[in-house]
Each structure stands twice: as structure tokens, then as C-alpha cells.
GROMACS .gro file of C-alpha atoms in nm:
model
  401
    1UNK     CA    1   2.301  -0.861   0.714
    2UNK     CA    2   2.355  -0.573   0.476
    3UNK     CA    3   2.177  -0.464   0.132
    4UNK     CA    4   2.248  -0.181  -0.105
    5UNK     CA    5   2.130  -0.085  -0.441
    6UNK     CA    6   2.186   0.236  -0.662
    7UNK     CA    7   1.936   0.282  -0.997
    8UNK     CA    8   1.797   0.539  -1.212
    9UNK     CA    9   1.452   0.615  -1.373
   10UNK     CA   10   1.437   0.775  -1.743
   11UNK     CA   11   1.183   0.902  -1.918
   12UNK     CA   12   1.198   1.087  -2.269
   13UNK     CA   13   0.869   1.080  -2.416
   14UNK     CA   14   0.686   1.309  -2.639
   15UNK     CA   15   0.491   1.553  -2.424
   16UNK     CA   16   0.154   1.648  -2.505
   17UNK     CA   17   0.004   2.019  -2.609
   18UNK     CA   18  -0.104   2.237  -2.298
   19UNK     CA   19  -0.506   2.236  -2.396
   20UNK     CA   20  -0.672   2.090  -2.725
   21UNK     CA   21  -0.736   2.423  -2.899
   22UNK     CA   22  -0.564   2.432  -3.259
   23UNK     CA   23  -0.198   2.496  -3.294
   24UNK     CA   24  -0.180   2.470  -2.886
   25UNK     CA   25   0.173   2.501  -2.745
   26UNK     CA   26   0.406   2.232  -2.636
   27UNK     CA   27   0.584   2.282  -2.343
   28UNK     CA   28   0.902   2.100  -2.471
   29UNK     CA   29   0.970   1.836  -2.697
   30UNK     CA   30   1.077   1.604  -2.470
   31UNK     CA   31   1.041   1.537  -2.095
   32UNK     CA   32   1.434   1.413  -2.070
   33UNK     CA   33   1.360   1.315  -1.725
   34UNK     CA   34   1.605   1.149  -1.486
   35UNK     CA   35   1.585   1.072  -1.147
   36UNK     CA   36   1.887   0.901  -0.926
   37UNK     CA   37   1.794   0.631  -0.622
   38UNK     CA   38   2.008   0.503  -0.389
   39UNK     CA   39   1.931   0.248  -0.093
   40UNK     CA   40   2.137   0.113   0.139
   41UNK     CA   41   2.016  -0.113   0.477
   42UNK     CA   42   2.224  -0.285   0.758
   43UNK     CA   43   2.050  -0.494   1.059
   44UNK     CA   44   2.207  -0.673   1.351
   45UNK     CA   45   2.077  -0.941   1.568
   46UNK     CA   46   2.221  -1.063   1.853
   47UNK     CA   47   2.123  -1.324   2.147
   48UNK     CA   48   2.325  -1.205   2.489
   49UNK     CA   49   2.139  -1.416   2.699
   50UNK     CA   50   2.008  -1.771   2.655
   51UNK     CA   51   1.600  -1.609   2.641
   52UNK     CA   52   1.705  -1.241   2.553
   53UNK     CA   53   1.723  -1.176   2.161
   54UNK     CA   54   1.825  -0.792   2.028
   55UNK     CA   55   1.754  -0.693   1.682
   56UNK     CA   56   1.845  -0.352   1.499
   57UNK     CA   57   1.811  -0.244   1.191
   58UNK     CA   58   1.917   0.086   0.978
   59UNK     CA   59   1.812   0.197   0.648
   60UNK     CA   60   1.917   0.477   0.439
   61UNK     CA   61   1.724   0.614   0.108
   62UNK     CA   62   1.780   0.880  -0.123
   63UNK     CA   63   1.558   1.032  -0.451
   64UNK     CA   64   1.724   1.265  -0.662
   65UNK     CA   65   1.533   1.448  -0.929
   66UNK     CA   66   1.817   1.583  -1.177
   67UNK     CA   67   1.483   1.683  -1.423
   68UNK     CA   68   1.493   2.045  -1.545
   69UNK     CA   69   1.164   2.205  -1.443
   70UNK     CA   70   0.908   2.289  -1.698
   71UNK     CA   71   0.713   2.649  -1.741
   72UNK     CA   72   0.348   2.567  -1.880
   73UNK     CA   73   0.130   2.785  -1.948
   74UNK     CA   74  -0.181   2.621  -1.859
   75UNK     CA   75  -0.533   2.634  -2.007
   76UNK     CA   76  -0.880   2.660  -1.767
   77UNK     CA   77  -1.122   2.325  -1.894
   78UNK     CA   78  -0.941   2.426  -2.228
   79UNK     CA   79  -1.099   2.742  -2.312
   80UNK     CA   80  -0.944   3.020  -2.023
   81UNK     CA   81  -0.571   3.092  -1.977
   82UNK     CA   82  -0.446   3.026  -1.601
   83UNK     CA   83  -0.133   3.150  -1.582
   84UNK     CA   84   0.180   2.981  -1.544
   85UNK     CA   85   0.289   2.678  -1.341
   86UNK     CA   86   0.597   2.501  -1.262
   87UNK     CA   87   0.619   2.133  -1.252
   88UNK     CA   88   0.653   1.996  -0.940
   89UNK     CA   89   0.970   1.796  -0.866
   90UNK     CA   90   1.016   1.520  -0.561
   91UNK     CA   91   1.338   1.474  -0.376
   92UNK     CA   92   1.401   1.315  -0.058
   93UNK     CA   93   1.658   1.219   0.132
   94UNK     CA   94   1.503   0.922   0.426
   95UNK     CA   95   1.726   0.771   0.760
   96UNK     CA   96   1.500   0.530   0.981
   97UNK     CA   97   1.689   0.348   1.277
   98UNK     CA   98   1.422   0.036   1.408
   99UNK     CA   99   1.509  -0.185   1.734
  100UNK     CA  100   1.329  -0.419   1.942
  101UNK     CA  101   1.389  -0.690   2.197
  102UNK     CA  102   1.251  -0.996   2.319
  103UNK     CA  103   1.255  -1.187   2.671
  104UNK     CA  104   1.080  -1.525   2.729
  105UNK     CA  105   0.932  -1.472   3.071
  106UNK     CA  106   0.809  -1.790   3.078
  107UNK     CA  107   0.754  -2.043   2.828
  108UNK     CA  108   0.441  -2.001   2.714
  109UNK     CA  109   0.486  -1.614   2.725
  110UNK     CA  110   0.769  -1.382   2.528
  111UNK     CA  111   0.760  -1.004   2.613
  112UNK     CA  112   0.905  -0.747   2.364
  113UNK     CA  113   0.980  -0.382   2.320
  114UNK     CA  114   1.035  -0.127   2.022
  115UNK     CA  115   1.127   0.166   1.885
  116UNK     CA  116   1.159   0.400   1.553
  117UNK     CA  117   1.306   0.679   1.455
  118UNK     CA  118   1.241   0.817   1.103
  119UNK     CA  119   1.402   1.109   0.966
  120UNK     CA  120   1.295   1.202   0.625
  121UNK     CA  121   1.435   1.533   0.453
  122UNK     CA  122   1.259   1.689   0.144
  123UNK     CA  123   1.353   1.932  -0.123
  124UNK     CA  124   1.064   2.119  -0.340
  125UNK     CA  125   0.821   2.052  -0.085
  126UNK     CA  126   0.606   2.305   0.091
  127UNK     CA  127   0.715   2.058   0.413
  128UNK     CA  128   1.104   2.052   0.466
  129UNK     CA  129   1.137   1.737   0.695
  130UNK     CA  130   0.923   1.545   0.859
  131UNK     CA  131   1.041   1.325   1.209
  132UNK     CA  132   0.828   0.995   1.358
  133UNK     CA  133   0.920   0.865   1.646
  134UNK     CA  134   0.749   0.599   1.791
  135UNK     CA  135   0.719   0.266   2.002
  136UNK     CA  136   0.536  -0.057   2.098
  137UNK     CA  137   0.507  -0.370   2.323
  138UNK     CA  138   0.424  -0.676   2.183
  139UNK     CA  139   0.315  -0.999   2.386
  140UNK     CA  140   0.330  -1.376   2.213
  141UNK     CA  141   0.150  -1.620   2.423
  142UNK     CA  142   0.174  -2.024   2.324
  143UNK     CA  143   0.007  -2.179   2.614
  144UNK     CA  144  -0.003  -2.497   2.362
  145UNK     CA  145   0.230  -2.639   2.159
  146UNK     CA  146  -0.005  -2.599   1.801
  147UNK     CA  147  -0.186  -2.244   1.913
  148UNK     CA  148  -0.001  -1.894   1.895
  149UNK     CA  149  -0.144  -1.560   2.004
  150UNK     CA  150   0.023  -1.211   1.933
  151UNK     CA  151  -0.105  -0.909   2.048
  152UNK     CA  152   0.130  -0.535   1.931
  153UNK     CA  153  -0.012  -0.185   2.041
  154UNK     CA  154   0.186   0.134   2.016
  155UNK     CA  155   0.205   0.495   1.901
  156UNK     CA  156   0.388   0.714   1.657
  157UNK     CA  157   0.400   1.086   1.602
  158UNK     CA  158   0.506   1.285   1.320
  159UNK     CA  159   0.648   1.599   1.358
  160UNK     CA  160   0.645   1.852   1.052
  161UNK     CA  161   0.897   2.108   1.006
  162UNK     CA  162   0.994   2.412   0.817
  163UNK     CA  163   0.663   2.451   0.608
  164UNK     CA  164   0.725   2.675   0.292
  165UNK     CA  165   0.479   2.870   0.150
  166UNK     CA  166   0.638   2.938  -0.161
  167UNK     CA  167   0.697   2.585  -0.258
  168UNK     CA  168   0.338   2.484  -0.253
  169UNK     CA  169   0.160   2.419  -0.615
  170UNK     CA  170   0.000   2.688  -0.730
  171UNK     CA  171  -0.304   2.832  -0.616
  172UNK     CA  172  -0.300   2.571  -0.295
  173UNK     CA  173  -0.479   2.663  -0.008
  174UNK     CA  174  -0.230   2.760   0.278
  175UNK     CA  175  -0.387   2.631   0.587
  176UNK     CA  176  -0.419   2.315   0.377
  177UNK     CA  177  -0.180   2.042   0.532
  178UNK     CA  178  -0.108   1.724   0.312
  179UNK     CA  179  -0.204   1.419   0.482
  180UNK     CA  180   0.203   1.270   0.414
  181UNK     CA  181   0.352   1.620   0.519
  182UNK     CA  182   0.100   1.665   0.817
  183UNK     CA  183   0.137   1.651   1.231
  184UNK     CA  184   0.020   1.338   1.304
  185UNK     CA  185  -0.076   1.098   1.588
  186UNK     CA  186  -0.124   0.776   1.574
  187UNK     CA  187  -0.259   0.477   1.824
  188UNK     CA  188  -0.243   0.126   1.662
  189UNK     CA  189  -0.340  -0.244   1.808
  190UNK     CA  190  -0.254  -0.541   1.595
  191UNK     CA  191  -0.358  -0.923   1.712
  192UNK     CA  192  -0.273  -1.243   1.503
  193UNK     CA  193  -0.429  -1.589   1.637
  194UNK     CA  194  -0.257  -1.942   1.480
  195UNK     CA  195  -0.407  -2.240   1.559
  196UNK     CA  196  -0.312  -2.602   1.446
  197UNK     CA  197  -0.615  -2.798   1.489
  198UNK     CA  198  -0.496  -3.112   1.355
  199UNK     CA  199  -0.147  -3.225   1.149
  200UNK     CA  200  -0.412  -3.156   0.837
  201UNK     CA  201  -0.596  -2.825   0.920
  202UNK     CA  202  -0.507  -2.461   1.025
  203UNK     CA  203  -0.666  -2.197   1.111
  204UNK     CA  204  -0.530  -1.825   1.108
  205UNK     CA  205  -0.753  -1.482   1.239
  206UNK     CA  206  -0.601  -1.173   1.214
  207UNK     CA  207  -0.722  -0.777   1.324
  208UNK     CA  208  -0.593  -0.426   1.308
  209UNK     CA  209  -0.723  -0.128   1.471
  210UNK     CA  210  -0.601   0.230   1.402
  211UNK     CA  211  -0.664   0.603   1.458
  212UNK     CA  212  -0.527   0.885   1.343
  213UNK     CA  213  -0.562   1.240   1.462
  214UNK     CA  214  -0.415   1.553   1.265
  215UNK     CA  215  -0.427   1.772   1.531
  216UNK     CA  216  -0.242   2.086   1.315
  217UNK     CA  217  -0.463   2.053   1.043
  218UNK     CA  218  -0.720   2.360   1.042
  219UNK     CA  219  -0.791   2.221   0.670
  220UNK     CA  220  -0.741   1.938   0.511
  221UNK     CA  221  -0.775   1.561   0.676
  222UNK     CA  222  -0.823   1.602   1.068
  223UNK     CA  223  -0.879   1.235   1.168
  224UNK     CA  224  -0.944   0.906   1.033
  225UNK     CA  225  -0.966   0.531   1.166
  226UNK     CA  226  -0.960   0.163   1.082
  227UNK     CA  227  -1.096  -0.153   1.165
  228UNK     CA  228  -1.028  -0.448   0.931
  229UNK     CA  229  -1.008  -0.827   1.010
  230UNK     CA  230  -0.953  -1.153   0.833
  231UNK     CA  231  -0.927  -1.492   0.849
  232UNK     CA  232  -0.756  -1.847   0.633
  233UNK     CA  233  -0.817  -2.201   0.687
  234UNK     CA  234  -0.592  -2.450   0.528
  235UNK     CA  235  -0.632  -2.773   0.488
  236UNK     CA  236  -0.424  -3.075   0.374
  237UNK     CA  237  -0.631  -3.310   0.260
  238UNK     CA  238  -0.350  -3.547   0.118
  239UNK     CA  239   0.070  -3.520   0.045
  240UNK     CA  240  -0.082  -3.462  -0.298
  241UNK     CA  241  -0.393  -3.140  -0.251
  242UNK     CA  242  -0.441  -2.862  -0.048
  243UNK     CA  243  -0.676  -2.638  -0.024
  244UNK     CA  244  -0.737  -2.335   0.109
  245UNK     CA  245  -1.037  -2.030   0.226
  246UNK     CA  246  -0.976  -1.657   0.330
  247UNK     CA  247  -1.163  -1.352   0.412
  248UNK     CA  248  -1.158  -0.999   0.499
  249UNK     CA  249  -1.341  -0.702   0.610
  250UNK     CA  250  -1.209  -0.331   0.643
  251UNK     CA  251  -1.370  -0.003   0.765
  252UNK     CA  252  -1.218   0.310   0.694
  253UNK     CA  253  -1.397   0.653   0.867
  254UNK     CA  254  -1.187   1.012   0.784
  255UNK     CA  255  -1.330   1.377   0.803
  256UNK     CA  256  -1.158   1.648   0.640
  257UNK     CA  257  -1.255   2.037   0.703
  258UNK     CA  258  -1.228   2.246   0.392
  259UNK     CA  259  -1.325   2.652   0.227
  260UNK     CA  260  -1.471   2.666  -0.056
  261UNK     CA  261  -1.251   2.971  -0.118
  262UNK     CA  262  -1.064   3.219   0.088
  263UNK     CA  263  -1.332   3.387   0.177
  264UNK     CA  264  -1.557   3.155   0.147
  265UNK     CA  265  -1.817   2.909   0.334
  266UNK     CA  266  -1.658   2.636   0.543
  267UNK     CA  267  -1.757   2.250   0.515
  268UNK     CA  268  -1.721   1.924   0.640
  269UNK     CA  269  -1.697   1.609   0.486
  270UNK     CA  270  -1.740   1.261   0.623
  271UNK     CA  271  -1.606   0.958   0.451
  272UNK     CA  272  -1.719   0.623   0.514
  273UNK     CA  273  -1.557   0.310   0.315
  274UNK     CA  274  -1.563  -0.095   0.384
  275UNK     CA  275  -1.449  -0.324   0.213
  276UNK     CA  276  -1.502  -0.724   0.128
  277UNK     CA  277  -1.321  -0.965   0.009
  278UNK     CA  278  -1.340  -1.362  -0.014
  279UNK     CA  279  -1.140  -1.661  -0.184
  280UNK     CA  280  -1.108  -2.051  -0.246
  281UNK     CA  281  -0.793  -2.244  -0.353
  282UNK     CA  282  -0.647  -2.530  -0.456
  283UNK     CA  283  -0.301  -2.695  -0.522
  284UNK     CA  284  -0.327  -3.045  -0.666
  285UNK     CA  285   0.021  -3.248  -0.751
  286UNK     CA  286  -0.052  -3.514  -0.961
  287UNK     CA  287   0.318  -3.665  -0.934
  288UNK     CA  288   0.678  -3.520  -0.960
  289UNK     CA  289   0.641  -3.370  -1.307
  290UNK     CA  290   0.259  -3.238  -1.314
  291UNK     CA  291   0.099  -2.989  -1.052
  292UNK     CA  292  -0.224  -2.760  -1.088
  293UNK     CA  293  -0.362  -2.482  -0.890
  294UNK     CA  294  -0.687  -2.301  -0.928
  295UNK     CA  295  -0.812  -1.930  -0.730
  296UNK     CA  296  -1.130  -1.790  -0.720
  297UNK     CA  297  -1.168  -1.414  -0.525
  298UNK     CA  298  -1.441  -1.197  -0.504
  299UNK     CA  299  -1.384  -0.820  -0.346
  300UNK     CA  300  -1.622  -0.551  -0.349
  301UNK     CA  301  -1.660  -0.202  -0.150
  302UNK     CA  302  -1.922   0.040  -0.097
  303UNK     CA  303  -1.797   0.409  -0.031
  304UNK     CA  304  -2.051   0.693   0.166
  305UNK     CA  305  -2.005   1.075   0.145
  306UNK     CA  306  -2.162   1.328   0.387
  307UNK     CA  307  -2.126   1.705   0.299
  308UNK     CA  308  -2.222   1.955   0.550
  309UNK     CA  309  -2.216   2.320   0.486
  310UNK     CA  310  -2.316   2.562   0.749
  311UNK     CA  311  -2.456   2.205   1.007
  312UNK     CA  312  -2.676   2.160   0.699
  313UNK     CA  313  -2.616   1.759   0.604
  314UNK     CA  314  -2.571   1.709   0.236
  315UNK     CA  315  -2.538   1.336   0.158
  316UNK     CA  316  -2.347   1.199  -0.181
  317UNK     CA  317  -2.504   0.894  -0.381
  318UNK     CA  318  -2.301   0.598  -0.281
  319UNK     CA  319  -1.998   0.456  -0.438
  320UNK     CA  320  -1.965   0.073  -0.536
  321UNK     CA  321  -1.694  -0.179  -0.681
  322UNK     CA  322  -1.709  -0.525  -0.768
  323UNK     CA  323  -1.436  -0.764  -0.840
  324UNK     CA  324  -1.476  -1.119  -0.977
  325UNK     CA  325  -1.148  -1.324  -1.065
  326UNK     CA  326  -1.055  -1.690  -1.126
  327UNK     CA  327  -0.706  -1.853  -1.220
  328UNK     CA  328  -0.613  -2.180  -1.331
  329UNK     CA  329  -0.221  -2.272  -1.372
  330UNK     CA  330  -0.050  -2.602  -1.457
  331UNK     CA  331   0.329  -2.659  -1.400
  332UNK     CA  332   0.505  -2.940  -1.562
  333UNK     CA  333   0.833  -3.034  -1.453
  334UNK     CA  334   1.078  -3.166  -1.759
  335UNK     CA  335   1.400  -3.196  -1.584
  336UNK     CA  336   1.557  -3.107  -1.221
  337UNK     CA  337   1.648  -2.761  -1.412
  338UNK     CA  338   1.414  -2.744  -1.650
  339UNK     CA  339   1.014  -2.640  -1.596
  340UNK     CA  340   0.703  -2.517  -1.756
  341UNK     CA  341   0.440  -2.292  -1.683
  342UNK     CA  342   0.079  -2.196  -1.777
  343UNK     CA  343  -0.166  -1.940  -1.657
  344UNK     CA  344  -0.540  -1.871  -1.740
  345UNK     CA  345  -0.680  -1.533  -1.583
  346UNK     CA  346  -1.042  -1.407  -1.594
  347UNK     CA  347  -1.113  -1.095  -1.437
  348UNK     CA  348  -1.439  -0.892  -1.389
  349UNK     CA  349  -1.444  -0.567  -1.233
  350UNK     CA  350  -1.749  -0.290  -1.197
  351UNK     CA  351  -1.764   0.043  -1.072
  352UNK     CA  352  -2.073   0.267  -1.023
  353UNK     CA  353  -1.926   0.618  -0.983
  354UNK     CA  354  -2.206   0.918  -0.981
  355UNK     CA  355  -1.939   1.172  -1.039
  356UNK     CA  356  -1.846   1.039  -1.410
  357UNK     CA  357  -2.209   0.801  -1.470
  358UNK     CA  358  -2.435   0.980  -1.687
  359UNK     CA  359  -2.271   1.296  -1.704
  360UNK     CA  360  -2.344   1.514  -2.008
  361UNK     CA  361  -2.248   1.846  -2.180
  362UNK     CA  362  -2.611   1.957  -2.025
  363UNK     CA  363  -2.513   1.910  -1.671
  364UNK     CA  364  -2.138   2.037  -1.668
  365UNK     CA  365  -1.991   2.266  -1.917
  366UNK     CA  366  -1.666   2.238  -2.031
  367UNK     CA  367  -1.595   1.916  -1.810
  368UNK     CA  368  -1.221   1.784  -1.925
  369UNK     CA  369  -1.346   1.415  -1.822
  370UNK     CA  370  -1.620   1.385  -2.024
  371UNK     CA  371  -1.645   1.027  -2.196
  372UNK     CA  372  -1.445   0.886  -1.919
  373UNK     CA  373  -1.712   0.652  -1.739
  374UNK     CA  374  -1.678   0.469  -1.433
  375UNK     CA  375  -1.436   0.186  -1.451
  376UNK     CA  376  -1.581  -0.159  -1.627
  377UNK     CA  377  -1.348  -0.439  -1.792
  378UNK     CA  378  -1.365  -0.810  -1.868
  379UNK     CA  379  -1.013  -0.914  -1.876
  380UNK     CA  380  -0.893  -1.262  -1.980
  381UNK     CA  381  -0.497  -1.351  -1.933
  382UNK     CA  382  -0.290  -1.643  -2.081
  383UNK     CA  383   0.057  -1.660  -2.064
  384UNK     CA  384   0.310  -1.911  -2.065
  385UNK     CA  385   0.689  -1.918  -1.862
  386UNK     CA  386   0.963  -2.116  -1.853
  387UNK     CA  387   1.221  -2.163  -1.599
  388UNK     CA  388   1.619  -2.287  -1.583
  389UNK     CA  389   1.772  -2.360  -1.331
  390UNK     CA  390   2.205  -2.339  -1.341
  391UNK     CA  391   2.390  -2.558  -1.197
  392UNK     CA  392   2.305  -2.914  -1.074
  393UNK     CA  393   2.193  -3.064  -0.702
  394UNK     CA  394   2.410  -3.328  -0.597
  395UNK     CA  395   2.286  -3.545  -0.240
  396UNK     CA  396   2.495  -3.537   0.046
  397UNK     CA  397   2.776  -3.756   0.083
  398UNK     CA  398   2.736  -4.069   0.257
  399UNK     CA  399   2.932  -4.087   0.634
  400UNK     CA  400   3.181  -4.314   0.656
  401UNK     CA  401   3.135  -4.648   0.825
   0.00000   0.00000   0.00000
């Protein structure tokens, strides 16, 4: 199989003044931005032996940012001059080569092997090219006919070359390594569990472990992990309803080192995020022409900061989000080409952020985000879709007697 597919992004708008002081300068009219993509993919499979299947696959992508730079002369929370910066520009040119095979050792048990190679090549980037290599082994047991277990651990490293100085942003910290541009290692372990209980129910558990380790990083992120898990039960009640449950849980841990300037005291910070999420669905068909679905989902996260300067522990107020949504959506089916959709959407989302609630004039001067609060919406949605179909379906001719 093969895929390719060449575009371009434009954008001309009107660009806004450099600070909100009268008669402040514009740094053109116009962005007259342009950027050129290009993707191309190719992937093989083949089956030598009767329980041996091969499978490669190559993918080629390319950015190119034909944008001519801007010179702005920037303003300090709109009241100091800065100096002069560039704008940044991205351009990348990517190569990743994947392969893996399979063997059925037995029949309840299929080994497999892989590999990746990633090559990716930037211009205007303090980090030149970056190289991940990495592999895994996977093991798919079925000792029954309706349960499936797979089990995938590996490792990949990242290797970052060529780092530039002079293309950093300005006034960037130079032992500072971006997270995307870093030296990275990385152990992984994924499991998936499928089990048919009956012809009517299934059940499906999922879970994904991770670490990271930035072991070239004297500032910036040094390590970070992941734990998350989730689960789905279906169930077929009739030909005509289904319906469905999930849920999920995720842990994030990081650290990052940092200065507060050159010269200046070093700290530690220690993030701590998890996240929650639940839903219940339905799909109802009333008869060829009518069907109905319905979603409910509730998410929400809580986020915890430690700061330590000097050993001394400096804990942040804790971060929360909340997420309420439901969606109701009937189909009605006029003709074999011919169809008819509508969608109700209610969404509820909160966000208690102590670095934007309740901050004032009084507390921080010249703050540029002032009267931007934490994030808080009621959102209702109702649209309506149809859909043709060309062409006509035609049953397949009857054998001859």
C-alpha cells in the first residue's frame, strides 16, 4: 500500500501593534505566510511462511516555511522596550522506517519483534536533527477462543545533534534543553485484555506504563512517568440497542531543574497530574430508516506543584478541571443514498487556576493577562448534516443452476 499528499497553509491576516501604547508600531501589514507540506508513505506485508507474517512500513514528511521573517521590536508588560526579536520559523524534513514480525509458536501464543528508526532533520532550530531508534517484543496469548491478551514492552532513545546556540529564541537559557529536541530514554509496557463473555457482552481493560529519563538535561525536564488504565463494557442487549460504559485513570509525575537567572539560585519543581474520566452510551435502531444515540462523559483532573529552592519545599495551591458533556443524535434514513442527521451537544467545563483567579492590579503590576480568568463555559451545540451517497448498490448475481 502506498499514500502521498502535497498541501499548503496560508495565512494573510492583519497583524496586531507590538504593545498597546498609542500610535504603537506594526510590524507589517500583513503576515503573507506560506508554508509547503509534503507526505508520502509506502508499507509492505508479506506472509513467507504459513505462521510467519513480515510487515514494513516507510514514511517520508517534509515542512517548508517559505514565510519571510519578521523584526519586532518588542515591548516589556507594555511599558519597557526589549529589544529586538526575530520570529521564529519551523522546518523539518522527517524519514521513519518501522518493521516487525510475527510467528505463531503455538496456537494459543504469537511471538513478535520490532524496530524504528526515525530520522528527523530541522532548520531554524537550536537542535539540527534528532535520531530514535528503538525496539520491542510483543506476546498475544488466546488460550480461549473469546479471550485475547497482549502484552508490548520496549525502549527508544533519542539522540540530539548539532545544538546551535545562535538559533535559540532570544534571551533562552543555554543549558536549557527542549523536551522535543532533548536526549531521551525511554522504557514503555503496554497490556490490552479482550474478553467475550457471552455472544451479548464484552469486556475490554487496557494499561500503559512509561518513563522517561533526560539524562543531558542539566535544565529543563530531567524525567517524567506514566501510569494510566482503562476499561469498556459493551453490551448488546438486542439486534436493535447497545449500550455501552468506559473509564480511565492517568498519572503523570515530571521534575524539571531550573535558574532563576544566570547567576542565580537553582530550583526544583515537581509536577504531579491525574486524571479521570467516565462515560455511558447508547445506540437504539428503531427500524431501517430511524436510529438514535445518546453520550454522557464526565472528566476531571487535579494538578500538584512542589517548588523547592535551596531543599526548602515550597508547595503551589492545586489545580482542578471539570468536564460535564451529554449528546443526543437521531439519524433518519430517506433513501439507500440519501440520509439525515441531527446533533444536540451540552457541554460544561470548570477550571480553578490560582495563577489567573483573583488576580488584581494590587498583587501584580503591569500583568499582560489581567482579565483573563480561569477557563469556564456552558456550551450548547445543534447542528444538522446531510449525506449522499453516488452511485447505486446492486445484490450479487444469482449462480447459475
Amino acid at each position: 500500500s502506498y499514500s502521498a499528499s502535497v498541501g499548503q497553509l496560508r495565512q494573510d491576516d492583519t497583524l496586531l501593534p507590538v504593545s498597546t501604547a498609542p500610535n504603537a508600531p506594526t510590524p507589517r501589514a500583513t503576515l503573507d505566510g506560506e508554508v509547503d507540506l509534503a507526505h508520502y508513505g509506502f508499507a509492505l506485508s508479506l506472509q513467507p511462511l504459513p505462521k510467519l507474517s513480515l510487515r514494513g512500513t516507510v514514511r517520508y514528511d517534509e515542512r517548508d516555511d517559505t514565510t519571510a521573517p519578521l523584526s519586532v521590536a518588542y515591548i516589556i508588560t507594555d511599558t519597557v522596550a526589549g529589544g529586538t526579536d526575530v520570529t521564529p520559523r519551523y522546518d523539518y524534513e522527517r524519514l521513519r522506517f518501522d518493521g516487525h514480525a510475527d510467528y505463531a509458536l503455538f496456537r494459543w501464543l504469537r511471538v513478535g519483534v520490532g524496530a524504528r528508526h526515525d530520522t528527523l532533520e530541522r532548520r531554524f532550530a537550536e537542535v539540527g536533527e534528532t535520531v530514535e531508534q528503538g525496539s520491542f517484543l510483543r506476546l498475544r496469548l488466546t488460550p480461549f477462543g473469546n479471550f485475547a491478551f497482549t502484552v508490548k514492552g520496549g525502549q527508544l532513545h533519542r539522540e540530539a545533534k548539532d545544538f546551535d546556540l545562535g538559533a535559540r529564541t532570544y534571551d533562552d537559557n543555554p543549558f536549557l534543553r527542549r523536551y522535543n529536541l532533548a536526549n531521551r530514554d525511554r522504557d514503555f509496557l503496554d497490556a490490552v485484555a479482550s474478553w467475550t463473555i457471552t455472544d451479548a457482552v464484552t469486556v475490554s481493560l487496557n494499561a500503559q506504563v512509561t518513563d522517561d529519563v533526560y539524562r543531558r538535561s542539566p535544565i529543563g525536564l530531567t524525567d517524567g512517568t506514566t501510569r494510566s488504565l482503562g476499561g469498556n463494557v459493551s453490551w448488546v442487549v438486542s439486534d436493535a440497542l447497545t449500550l455501552y460504559a468506559d473509564a480511565g485513570y492517568q498519572l503523570q509525575k515530571s521534575k524539571q531543574l531550573g535558574q532563576a537567572r544566570p547567576a542565580g539560585a537553582f530550583w526544583e519543581a515537581r509536577n504531579e497530574d491525574d486524571f479521570r474520566n467516565g462515560g455511558l452510551g447508547a445506540r437504539w435502531t428503531l427500524n431501517d430508516r430511524w436510529s438514535f444515540t445518546t453520550d454522557l462523559v464526565y472528566a476531571e483532573s487535579q494538578g500538584d506543584v512542589l517548588l523547592l529552592t535551596a531543599g526548602v519545599p515550597d508547595p503551589y495551591p492545586e489545580l482542578r478541571t471539570r468536564l460535564g458533556s451529554a449528546r443526543v443524535g437521531v439519524q433518519f434514513e430517506y433513501s439507500e443514498a440519501l440520509s439525515f442527521q441531527a446533533r444536540y451537544r451540552y457541554e460544561s467545563f470548570d477550571e480553578d487556576d490560582w495563577a489567573r483567579d483573583f488576580v488584581t492590579p494590587n498583587a501584580v503590576l503591569n500583568l499582560l493577562s489581567l482579565g483573563a480568568p480561569s477557563d469556564s463555559h456552558d456550551v450548547s451545540l445543534l447542528s444538522f448534516t446531510f449525506t449522499y451517497r453516488f452511485g447505486t448498490v446492486k445484490a450479487p448475481a444469482e449462480a447459475d443452476e
